[in-house]
PDB file of C-alpha atoms in Angstrom:
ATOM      1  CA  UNK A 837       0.000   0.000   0.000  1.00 66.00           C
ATOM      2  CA  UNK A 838       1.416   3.239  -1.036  1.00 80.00           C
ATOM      3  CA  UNK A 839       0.399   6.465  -0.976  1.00 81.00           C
ATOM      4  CA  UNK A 840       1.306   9.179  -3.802  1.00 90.00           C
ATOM      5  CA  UNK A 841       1.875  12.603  -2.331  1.00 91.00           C
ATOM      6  CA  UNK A 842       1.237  14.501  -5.828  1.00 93.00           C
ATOM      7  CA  UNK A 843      -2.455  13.420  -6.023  1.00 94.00           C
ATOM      8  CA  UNK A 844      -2.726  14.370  -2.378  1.00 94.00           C
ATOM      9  CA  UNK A 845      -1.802  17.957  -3.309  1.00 96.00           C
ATOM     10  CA  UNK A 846      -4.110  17.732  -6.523  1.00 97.00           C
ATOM     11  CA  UNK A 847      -6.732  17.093  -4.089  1.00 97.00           C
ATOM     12  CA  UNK A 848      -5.735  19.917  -2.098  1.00 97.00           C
ATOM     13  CA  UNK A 849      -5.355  22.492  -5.011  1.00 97.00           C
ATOM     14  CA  UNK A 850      -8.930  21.526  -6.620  1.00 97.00           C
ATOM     15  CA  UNK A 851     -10.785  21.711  -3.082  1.00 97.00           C
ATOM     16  CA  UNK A 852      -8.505  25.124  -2.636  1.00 97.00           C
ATOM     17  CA  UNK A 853      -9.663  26.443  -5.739  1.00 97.00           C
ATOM     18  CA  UNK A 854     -13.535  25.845  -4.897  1.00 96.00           C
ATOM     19  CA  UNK A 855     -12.917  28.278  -1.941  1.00 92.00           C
ATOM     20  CA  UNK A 856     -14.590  29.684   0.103  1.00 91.00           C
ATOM     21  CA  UNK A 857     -16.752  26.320   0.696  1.00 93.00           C
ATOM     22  CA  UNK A 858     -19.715  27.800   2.866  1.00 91.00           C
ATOM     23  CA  UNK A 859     -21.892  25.179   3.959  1.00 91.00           C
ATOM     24  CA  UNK A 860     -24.941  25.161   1.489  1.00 92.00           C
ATOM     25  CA  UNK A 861     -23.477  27.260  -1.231  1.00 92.00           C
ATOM     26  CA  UNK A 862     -22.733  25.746  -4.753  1.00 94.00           C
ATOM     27  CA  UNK A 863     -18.964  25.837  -4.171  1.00 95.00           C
ATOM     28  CA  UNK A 864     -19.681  23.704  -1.172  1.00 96.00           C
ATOM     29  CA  UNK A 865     -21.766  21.133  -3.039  1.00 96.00           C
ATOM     30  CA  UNK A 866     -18.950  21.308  -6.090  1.00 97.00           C
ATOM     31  CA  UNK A 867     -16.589  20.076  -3.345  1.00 98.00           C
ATOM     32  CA  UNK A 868     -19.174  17.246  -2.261  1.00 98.00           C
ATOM     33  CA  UNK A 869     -19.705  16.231  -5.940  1.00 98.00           C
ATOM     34  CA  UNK A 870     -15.783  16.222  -6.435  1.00 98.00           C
ATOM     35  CA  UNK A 871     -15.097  14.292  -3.464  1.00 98.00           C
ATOM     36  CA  UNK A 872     -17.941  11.863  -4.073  1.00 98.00           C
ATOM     37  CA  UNK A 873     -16.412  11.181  -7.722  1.00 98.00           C
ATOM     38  CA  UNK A 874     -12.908  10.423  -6.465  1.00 97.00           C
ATOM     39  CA  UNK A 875     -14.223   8.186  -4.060  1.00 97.00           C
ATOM     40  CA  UNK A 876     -16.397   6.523  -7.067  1.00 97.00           C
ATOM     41  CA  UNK A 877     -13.050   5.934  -9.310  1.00 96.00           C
ATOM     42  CA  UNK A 878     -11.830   3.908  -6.335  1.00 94.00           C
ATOM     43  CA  UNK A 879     -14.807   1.880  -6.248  1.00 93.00           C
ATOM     44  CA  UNK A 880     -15.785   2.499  -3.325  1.00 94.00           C
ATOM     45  CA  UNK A 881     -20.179   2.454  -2.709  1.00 94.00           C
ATOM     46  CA  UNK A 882     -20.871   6.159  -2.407  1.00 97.00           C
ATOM     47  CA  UNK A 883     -24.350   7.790  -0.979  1.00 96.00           C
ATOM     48  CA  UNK A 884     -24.780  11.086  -0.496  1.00 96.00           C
ATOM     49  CA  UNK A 885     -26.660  12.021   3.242  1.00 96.00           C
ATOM     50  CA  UNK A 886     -28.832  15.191   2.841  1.00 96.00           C
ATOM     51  CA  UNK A 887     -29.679  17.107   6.033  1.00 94.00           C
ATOM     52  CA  UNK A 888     -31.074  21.286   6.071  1.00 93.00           C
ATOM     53  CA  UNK A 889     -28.925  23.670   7.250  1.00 90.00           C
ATOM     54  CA  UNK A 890     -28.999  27.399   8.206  1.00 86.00           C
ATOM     55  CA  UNK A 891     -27.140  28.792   5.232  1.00 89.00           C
ATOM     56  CA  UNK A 892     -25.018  31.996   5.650  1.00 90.00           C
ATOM     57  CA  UNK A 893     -22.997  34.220   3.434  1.00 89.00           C
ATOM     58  CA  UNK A 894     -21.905  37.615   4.211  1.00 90.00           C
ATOM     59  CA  UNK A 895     -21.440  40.160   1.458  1.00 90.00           C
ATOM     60  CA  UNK A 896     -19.520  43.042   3.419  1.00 94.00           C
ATOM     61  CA  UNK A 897     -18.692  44.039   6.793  1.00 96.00           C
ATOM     62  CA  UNK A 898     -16.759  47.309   8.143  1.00 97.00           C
ATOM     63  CA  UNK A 899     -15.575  48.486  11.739  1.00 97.00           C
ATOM     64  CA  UNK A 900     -14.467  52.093  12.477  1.00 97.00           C
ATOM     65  CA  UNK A 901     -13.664  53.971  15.605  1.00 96.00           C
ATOM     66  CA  UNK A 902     -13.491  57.511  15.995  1.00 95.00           C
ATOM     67  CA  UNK A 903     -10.542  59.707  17.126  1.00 90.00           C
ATOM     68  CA  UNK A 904     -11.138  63.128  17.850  1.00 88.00           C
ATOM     69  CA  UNK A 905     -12.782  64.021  14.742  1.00 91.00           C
ATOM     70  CA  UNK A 906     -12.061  61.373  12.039  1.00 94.00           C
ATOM     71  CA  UNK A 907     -13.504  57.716  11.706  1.00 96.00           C
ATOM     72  CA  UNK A 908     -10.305  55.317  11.293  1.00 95.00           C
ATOM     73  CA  UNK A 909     -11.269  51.606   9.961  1.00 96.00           C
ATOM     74  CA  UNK A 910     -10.437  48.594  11.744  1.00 95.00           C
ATOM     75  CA  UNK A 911      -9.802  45.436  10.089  1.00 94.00           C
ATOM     76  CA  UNK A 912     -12.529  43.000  10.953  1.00 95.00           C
ATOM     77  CA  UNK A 913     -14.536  39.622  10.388  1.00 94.00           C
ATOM     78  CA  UNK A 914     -17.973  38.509  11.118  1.00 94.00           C
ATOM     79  CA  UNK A 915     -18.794  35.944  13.390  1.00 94.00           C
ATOM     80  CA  UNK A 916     -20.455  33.307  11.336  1.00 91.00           C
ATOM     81  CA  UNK A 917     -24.278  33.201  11.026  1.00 91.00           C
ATOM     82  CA  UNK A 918     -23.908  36.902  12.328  1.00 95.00           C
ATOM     83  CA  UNK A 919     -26.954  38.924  11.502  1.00 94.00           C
ATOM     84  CA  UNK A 920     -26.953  41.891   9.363  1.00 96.00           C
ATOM     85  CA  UNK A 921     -27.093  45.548  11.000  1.00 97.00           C
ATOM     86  CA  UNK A 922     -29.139  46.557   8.270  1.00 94.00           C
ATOM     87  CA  UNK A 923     -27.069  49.484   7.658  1.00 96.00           C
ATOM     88  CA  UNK A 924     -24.477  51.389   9.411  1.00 97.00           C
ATOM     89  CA  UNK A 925     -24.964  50.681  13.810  1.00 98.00           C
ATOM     90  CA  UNK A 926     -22.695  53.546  15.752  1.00 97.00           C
ATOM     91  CA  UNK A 927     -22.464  53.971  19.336  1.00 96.00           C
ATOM     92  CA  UNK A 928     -19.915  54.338  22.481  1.00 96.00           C
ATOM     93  CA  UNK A 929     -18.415  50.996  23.408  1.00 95.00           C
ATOM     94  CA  UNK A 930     -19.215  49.314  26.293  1.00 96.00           C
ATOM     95  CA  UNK A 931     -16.117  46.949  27.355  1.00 96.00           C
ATOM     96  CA  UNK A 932     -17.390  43.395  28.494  1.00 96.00           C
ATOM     97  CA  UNK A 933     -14.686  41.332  30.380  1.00 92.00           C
ATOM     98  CA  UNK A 934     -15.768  37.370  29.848  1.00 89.00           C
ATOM     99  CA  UNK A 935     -19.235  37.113  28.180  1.00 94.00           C
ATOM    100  CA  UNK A 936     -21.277  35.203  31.265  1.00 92.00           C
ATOM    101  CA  UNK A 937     -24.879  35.516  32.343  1.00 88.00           C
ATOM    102  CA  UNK A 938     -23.778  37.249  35.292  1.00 90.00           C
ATOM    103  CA  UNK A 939     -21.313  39.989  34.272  1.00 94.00           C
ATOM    104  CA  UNK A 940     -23.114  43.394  34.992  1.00 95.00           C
ATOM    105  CA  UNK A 941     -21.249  45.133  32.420  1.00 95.00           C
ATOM    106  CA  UNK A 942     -23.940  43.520  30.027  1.00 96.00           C
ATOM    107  CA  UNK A 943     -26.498  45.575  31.933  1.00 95.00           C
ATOM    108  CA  UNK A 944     -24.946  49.058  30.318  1.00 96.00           C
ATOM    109  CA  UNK A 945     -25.364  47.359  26.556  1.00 97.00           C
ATOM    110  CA  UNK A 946     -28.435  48.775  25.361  1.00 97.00           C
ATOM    111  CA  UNK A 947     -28.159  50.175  22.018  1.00 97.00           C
ATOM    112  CA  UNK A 948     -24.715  50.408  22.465  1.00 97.00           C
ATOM    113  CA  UNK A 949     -21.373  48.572  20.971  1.00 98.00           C
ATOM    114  CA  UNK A 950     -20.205  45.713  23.016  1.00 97.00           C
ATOM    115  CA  UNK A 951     -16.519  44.955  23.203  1.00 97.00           C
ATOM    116  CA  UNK A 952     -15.814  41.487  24.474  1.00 96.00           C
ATOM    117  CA  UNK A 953     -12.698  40.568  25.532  1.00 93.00           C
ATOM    118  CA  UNK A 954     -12.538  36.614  24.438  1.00 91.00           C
ATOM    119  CA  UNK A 955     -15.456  34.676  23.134  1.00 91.00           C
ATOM    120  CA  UNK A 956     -18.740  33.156  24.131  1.00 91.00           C
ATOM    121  CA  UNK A 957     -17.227  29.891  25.986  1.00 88.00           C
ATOM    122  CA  UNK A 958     -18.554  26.564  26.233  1.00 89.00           C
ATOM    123  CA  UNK A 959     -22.277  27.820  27.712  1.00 91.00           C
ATOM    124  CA  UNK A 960     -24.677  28.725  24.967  1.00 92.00           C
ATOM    125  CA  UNK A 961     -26.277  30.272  27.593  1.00 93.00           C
ATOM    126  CA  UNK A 962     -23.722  32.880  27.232  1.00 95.00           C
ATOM    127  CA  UNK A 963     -25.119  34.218  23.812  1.00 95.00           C
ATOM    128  CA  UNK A 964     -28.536  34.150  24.779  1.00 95.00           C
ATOM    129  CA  UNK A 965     -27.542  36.984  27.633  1.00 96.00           C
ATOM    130  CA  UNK A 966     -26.007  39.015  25.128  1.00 97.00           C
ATOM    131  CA  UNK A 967     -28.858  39.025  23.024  1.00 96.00           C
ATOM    132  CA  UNK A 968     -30.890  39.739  26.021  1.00 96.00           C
ATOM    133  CA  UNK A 969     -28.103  42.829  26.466  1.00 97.00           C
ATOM    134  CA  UNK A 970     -29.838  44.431  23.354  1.00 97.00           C
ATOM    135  CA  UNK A 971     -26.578  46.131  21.738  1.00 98.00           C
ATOM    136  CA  UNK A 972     -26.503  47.488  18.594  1.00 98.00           C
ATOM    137  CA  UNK A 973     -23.784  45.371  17.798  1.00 98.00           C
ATOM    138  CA  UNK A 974     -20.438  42.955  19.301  1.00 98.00           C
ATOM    139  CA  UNK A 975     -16.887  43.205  18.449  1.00 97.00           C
ATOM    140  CA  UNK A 976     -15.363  40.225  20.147  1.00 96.00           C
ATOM    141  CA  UNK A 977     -11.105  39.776  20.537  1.00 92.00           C
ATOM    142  CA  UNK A 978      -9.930  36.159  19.962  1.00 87.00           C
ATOM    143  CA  UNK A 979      -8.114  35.750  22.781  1.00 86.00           C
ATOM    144  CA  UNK A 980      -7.139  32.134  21.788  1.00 83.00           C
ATOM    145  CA  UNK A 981      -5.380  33.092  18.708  1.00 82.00           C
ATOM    146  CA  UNK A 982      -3.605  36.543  20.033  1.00 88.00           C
ATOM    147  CA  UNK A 983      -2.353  37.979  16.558  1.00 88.00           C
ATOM    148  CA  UNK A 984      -2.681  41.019  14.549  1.00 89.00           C
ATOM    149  CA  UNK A 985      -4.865  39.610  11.975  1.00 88.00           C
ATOM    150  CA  UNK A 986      -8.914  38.979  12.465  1.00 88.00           C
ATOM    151  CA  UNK A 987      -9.651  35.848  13.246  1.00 85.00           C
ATOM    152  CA  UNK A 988     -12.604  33.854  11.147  1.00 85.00           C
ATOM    153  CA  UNK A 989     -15.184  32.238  13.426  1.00 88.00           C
ATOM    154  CA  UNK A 990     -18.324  30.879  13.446  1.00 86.00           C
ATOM    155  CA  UNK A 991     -20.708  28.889  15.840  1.00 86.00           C
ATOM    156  CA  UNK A 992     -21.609  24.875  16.395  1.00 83.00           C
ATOM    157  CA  UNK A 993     -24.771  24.712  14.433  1.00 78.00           C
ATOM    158  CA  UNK A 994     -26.985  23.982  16.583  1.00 85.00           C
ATOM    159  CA  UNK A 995     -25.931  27.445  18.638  1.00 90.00           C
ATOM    160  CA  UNK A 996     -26.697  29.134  15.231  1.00 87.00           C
ATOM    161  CA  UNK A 997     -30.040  30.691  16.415  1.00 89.00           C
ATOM    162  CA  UNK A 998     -28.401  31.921  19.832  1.00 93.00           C
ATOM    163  CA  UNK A 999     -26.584  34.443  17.926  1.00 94.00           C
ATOM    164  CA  UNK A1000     -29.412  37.566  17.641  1.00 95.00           C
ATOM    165  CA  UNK A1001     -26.694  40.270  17.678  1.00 97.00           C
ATOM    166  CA  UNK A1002     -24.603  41.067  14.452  1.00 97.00           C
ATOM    167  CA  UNK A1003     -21.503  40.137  15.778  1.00 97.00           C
ATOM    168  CA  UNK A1004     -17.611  40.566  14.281  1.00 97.00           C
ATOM    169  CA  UNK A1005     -14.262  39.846  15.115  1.00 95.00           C
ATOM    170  CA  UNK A1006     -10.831  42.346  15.049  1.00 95.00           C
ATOM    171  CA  UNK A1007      -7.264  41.597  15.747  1.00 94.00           C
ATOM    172  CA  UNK A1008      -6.778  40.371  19.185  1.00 93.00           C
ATOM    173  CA  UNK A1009      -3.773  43.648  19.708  1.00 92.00           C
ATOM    174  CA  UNK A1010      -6.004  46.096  17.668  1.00 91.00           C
ATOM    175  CA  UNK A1011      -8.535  45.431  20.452  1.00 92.00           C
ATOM    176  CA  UNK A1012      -5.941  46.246  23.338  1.00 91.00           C
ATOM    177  CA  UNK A1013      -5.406  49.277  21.660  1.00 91.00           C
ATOM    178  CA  UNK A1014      -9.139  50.086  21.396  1.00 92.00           C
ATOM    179  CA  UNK A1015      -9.684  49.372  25.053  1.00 91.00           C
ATOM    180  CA  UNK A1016      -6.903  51.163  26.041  1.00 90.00           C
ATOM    181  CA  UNK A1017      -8.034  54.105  23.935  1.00 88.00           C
ATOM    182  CA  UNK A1018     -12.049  54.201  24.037  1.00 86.00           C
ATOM    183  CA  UNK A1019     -14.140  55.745  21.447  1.00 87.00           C
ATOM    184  CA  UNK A1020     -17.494  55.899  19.588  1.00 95.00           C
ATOM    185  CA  UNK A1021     -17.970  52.930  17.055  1.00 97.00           C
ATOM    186  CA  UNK A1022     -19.508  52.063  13.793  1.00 98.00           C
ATOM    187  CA  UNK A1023     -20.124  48.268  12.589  1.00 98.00           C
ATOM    188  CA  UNK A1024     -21.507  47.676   9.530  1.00 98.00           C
ATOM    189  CA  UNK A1025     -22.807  43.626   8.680  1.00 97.00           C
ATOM    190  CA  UNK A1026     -24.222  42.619   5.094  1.00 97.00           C
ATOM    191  CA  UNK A1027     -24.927  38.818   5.634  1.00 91.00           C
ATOM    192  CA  UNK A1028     -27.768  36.648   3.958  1.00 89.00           C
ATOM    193  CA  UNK A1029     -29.240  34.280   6.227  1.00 85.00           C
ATOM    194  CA  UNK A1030     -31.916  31.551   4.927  1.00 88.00           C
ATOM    195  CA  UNK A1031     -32.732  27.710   5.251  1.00 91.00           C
ATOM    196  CA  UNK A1032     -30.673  25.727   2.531  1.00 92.00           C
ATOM    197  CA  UNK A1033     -29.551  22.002   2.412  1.00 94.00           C
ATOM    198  CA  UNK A1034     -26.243  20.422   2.649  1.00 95.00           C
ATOM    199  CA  UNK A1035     -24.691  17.442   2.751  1.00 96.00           C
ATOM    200  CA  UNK A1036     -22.365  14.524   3.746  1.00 97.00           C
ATOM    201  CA  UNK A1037     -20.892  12.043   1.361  1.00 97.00           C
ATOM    202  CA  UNK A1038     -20.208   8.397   3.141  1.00 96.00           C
ATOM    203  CA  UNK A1039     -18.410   6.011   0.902  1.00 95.00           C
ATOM    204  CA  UNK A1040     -17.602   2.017   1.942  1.00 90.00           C
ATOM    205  CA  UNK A1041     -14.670  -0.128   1.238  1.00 88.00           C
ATOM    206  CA  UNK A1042     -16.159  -3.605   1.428  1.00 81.00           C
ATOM    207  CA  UNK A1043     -13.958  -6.533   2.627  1.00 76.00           C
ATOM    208  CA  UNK A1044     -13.718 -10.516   2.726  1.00 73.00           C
ATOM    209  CA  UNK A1045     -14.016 -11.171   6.495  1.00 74.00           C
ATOM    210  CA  UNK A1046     -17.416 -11.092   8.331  1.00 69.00           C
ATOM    211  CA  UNK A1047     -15.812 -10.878  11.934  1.00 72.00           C
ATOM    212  CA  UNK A1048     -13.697  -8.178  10.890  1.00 70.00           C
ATOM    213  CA  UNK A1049     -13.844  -4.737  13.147  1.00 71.00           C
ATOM    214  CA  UNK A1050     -14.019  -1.300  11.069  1.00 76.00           C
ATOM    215  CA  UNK A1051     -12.258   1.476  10.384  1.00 81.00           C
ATOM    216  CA  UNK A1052     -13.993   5.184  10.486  1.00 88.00           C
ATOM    217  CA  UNK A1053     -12.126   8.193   9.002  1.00 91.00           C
ATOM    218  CA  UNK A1054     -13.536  11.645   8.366  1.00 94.00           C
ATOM    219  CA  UNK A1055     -13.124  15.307   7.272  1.00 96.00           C
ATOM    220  CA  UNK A1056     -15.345  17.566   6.032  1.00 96.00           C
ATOM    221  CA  UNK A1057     -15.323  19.670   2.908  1.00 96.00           C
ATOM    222  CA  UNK A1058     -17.017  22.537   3.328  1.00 95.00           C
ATOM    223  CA  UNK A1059     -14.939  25.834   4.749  1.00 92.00           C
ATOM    224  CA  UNK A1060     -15.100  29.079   6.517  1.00 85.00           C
ATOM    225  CA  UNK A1061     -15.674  32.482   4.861  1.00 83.00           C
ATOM    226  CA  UNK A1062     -12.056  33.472   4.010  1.00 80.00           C
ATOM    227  CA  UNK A1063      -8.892  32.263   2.216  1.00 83.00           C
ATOM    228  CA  UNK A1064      -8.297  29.088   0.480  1.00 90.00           C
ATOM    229  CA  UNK A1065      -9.139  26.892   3.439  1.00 90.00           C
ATOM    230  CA  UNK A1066      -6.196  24.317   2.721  1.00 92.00           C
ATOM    231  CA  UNK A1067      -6.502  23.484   6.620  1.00 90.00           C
ATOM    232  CA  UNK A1068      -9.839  24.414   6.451  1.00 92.00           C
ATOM    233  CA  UNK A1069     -10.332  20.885   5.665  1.00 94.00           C
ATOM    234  CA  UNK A1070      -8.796  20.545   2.084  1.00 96.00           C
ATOM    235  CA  UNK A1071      -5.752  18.723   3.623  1.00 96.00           C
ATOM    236  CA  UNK A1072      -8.085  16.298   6.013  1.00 97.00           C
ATOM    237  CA  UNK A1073     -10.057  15.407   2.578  1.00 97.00           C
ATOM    238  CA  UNK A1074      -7.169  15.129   0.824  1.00 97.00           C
ATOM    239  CA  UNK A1075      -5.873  12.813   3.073  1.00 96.00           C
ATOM    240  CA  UNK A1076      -9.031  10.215   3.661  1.00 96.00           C
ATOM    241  CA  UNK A1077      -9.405  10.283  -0.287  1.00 96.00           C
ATOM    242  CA  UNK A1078      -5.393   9.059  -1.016  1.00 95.00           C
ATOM    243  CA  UNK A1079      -6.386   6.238   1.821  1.00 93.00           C
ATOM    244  CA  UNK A1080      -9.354   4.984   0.244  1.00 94.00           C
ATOM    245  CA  UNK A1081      -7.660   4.799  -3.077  1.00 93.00           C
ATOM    246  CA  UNK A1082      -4.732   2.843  -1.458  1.00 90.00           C
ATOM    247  CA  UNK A1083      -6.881   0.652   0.667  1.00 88.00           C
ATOM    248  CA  UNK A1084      -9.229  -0.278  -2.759  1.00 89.00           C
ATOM    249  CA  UNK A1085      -5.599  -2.088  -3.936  1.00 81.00           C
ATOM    250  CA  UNK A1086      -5.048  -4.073  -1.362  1.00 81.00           C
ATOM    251  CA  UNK A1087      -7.158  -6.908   0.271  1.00 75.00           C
ATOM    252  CA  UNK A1088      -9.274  -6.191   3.223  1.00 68.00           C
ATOM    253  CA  UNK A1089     -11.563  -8.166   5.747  1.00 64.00           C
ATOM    254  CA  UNK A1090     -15.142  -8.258   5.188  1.00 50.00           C
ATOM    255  CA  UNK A1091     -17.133  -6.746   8.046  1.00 44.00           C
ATOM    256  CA  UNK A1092     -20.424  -6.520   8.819  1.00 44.00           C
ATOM    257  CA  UNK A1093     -23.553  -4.510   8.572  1.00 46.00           C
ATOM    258  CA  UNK A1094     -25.041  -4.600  11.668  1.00 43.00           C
ATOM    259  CA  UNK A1095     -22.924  -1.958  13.537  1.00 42.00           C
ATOM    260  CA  UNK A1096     -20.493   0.995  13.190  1.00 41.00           C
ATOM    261  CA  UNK A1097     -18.269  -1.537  15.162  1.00 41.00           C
ATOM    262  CA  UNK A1098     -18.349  -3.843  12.128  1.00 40.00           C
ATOM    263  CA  UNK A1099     -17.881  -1.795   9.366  1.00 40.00           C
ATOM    264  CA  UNK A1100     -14.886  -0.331   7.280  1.00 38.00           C
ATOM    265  CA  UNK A1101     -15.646   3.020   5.998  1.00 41.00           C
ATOM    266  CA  UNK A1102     -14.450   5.960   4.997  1.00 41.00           C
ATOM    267  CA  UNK A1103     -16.775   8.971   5.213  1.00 40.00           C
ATOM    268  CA  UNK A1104     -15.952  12.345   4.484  1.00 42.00           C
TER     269      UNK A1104
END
């Protein structure tokens, strides 16, 4: 069994070039079509798993803070599945150490801009007492990532309706900077948000044993908003579809169908 590192980065390269592969958006399903073909040449069974989805894409988004007299722009992101502003939001910031149900800084929100220093956590609960906040809008610091570059990032989808606010991220140091130096803010969001469809593609390697165990691998091909989304999960794709080829050529034990335990599979 060998593996051939040049079709792994023509895999890459084709799934790069469908970027960005937002989940329920053509380029998404080109990437589900392309991966369900190279897992077809293999001969592996393929089946295709349709499920809806809250499809998002956003067309622009802007973040400026004012200095004495002049507006200076702030390189920013939206937070996936962010709702629009509908236009241009402005108002004085409102600095919000750890987003928790029980920090009173949320309290002084209202129709204001809400600067959060980190993200929303592990509690879901956590969004729903921003919302409850009623600011115009969030700008939220990465503090995982610390960098001087915005950081793409999105919810778990079924937190997707949590997030009421329109909601970006900025450079984890530009927002040190902002705190340290306060001022009135303007966030502007242009996202689409409707129902769509999207989709998993499971394939099967069938073998010759019946008391065999299986084998699961996964990655997903669909992407964040930005870039070419090589880690984004081109590689992992890349990577499960060079497997399954080199598996096909070599003899494997049959397993059964009763149970994930007895099956061989790669799914992506």
């Amino acid at each position: 069994m060998t593996f051939e590192p040049r079709q792994l980065m023509r895999h890459v390269e084709k799934l790069c070039d469908l970027s960005p592969r937002l989940t329920g958006t053509p380029s998404e399903a080109a990437a589900a079509d392309y991966t369900a073909a190279a897992l077809e040449r293999v001969g592996a069974e393929v089946t295709r798993q349709v499920f809806p989805i809250t499809r998002w894409e956003c067309r622009d988004v802007a973040v400026e803070v004012r200095r004495g007299h002049q507006w200076h722009s702030l390189r920013a992101l939206p937070i996936g599945h962010s709702p629009s502003t509908r236009g241009v939001v402005e108002g004085d910031m409102v600095v919000v150490e750890h987003l928790t149900a029980d920090n009173p800084a949320l309290r002084a929100c209202a129709d204001k801009i809400a600067v959060v220093l980190g993200m929303w956590g592990e509690d879901a609960a956590n969004l729903d007492s921003l919302a409850r906040a009623k600011p115009a809008a969030a700008v939220f610091l990465d503090d995982r990532l610390p960098s001087y570059e915005p950081v793409q990032d999105s919810l778990p989808m079924g937190w997707v309706d949590k997030l009421r606010v329109p909601a970006v991220t900025i450079p984890y140091f530009e927002g040190w900077d902002l705190v340290r130096q306060p001022g009135r803010l303007r966030v502007r969001v242009d996202c689409l948000v409707e129902k769509g469809e999207s989709q998993n593609v499971i394939a099967r390697l069938v073998g010759s044993h019946p008391g065999a165990g299986g084998i699961l691998l996964s990655a997903h091909h669909d992407s964040v908003a930005i870039g070419r989304a090589a880690d984004d999960d081109a590689t992992g794709v890349a990577c499960v579809l060079e497997l399954a080829r080199a598996l096909a050529s070599v003899p494997r034990r049959q397993i059964g169908r009763a149970s994930c335990r007895e099956r061989v599979s790669t799914i992506v």
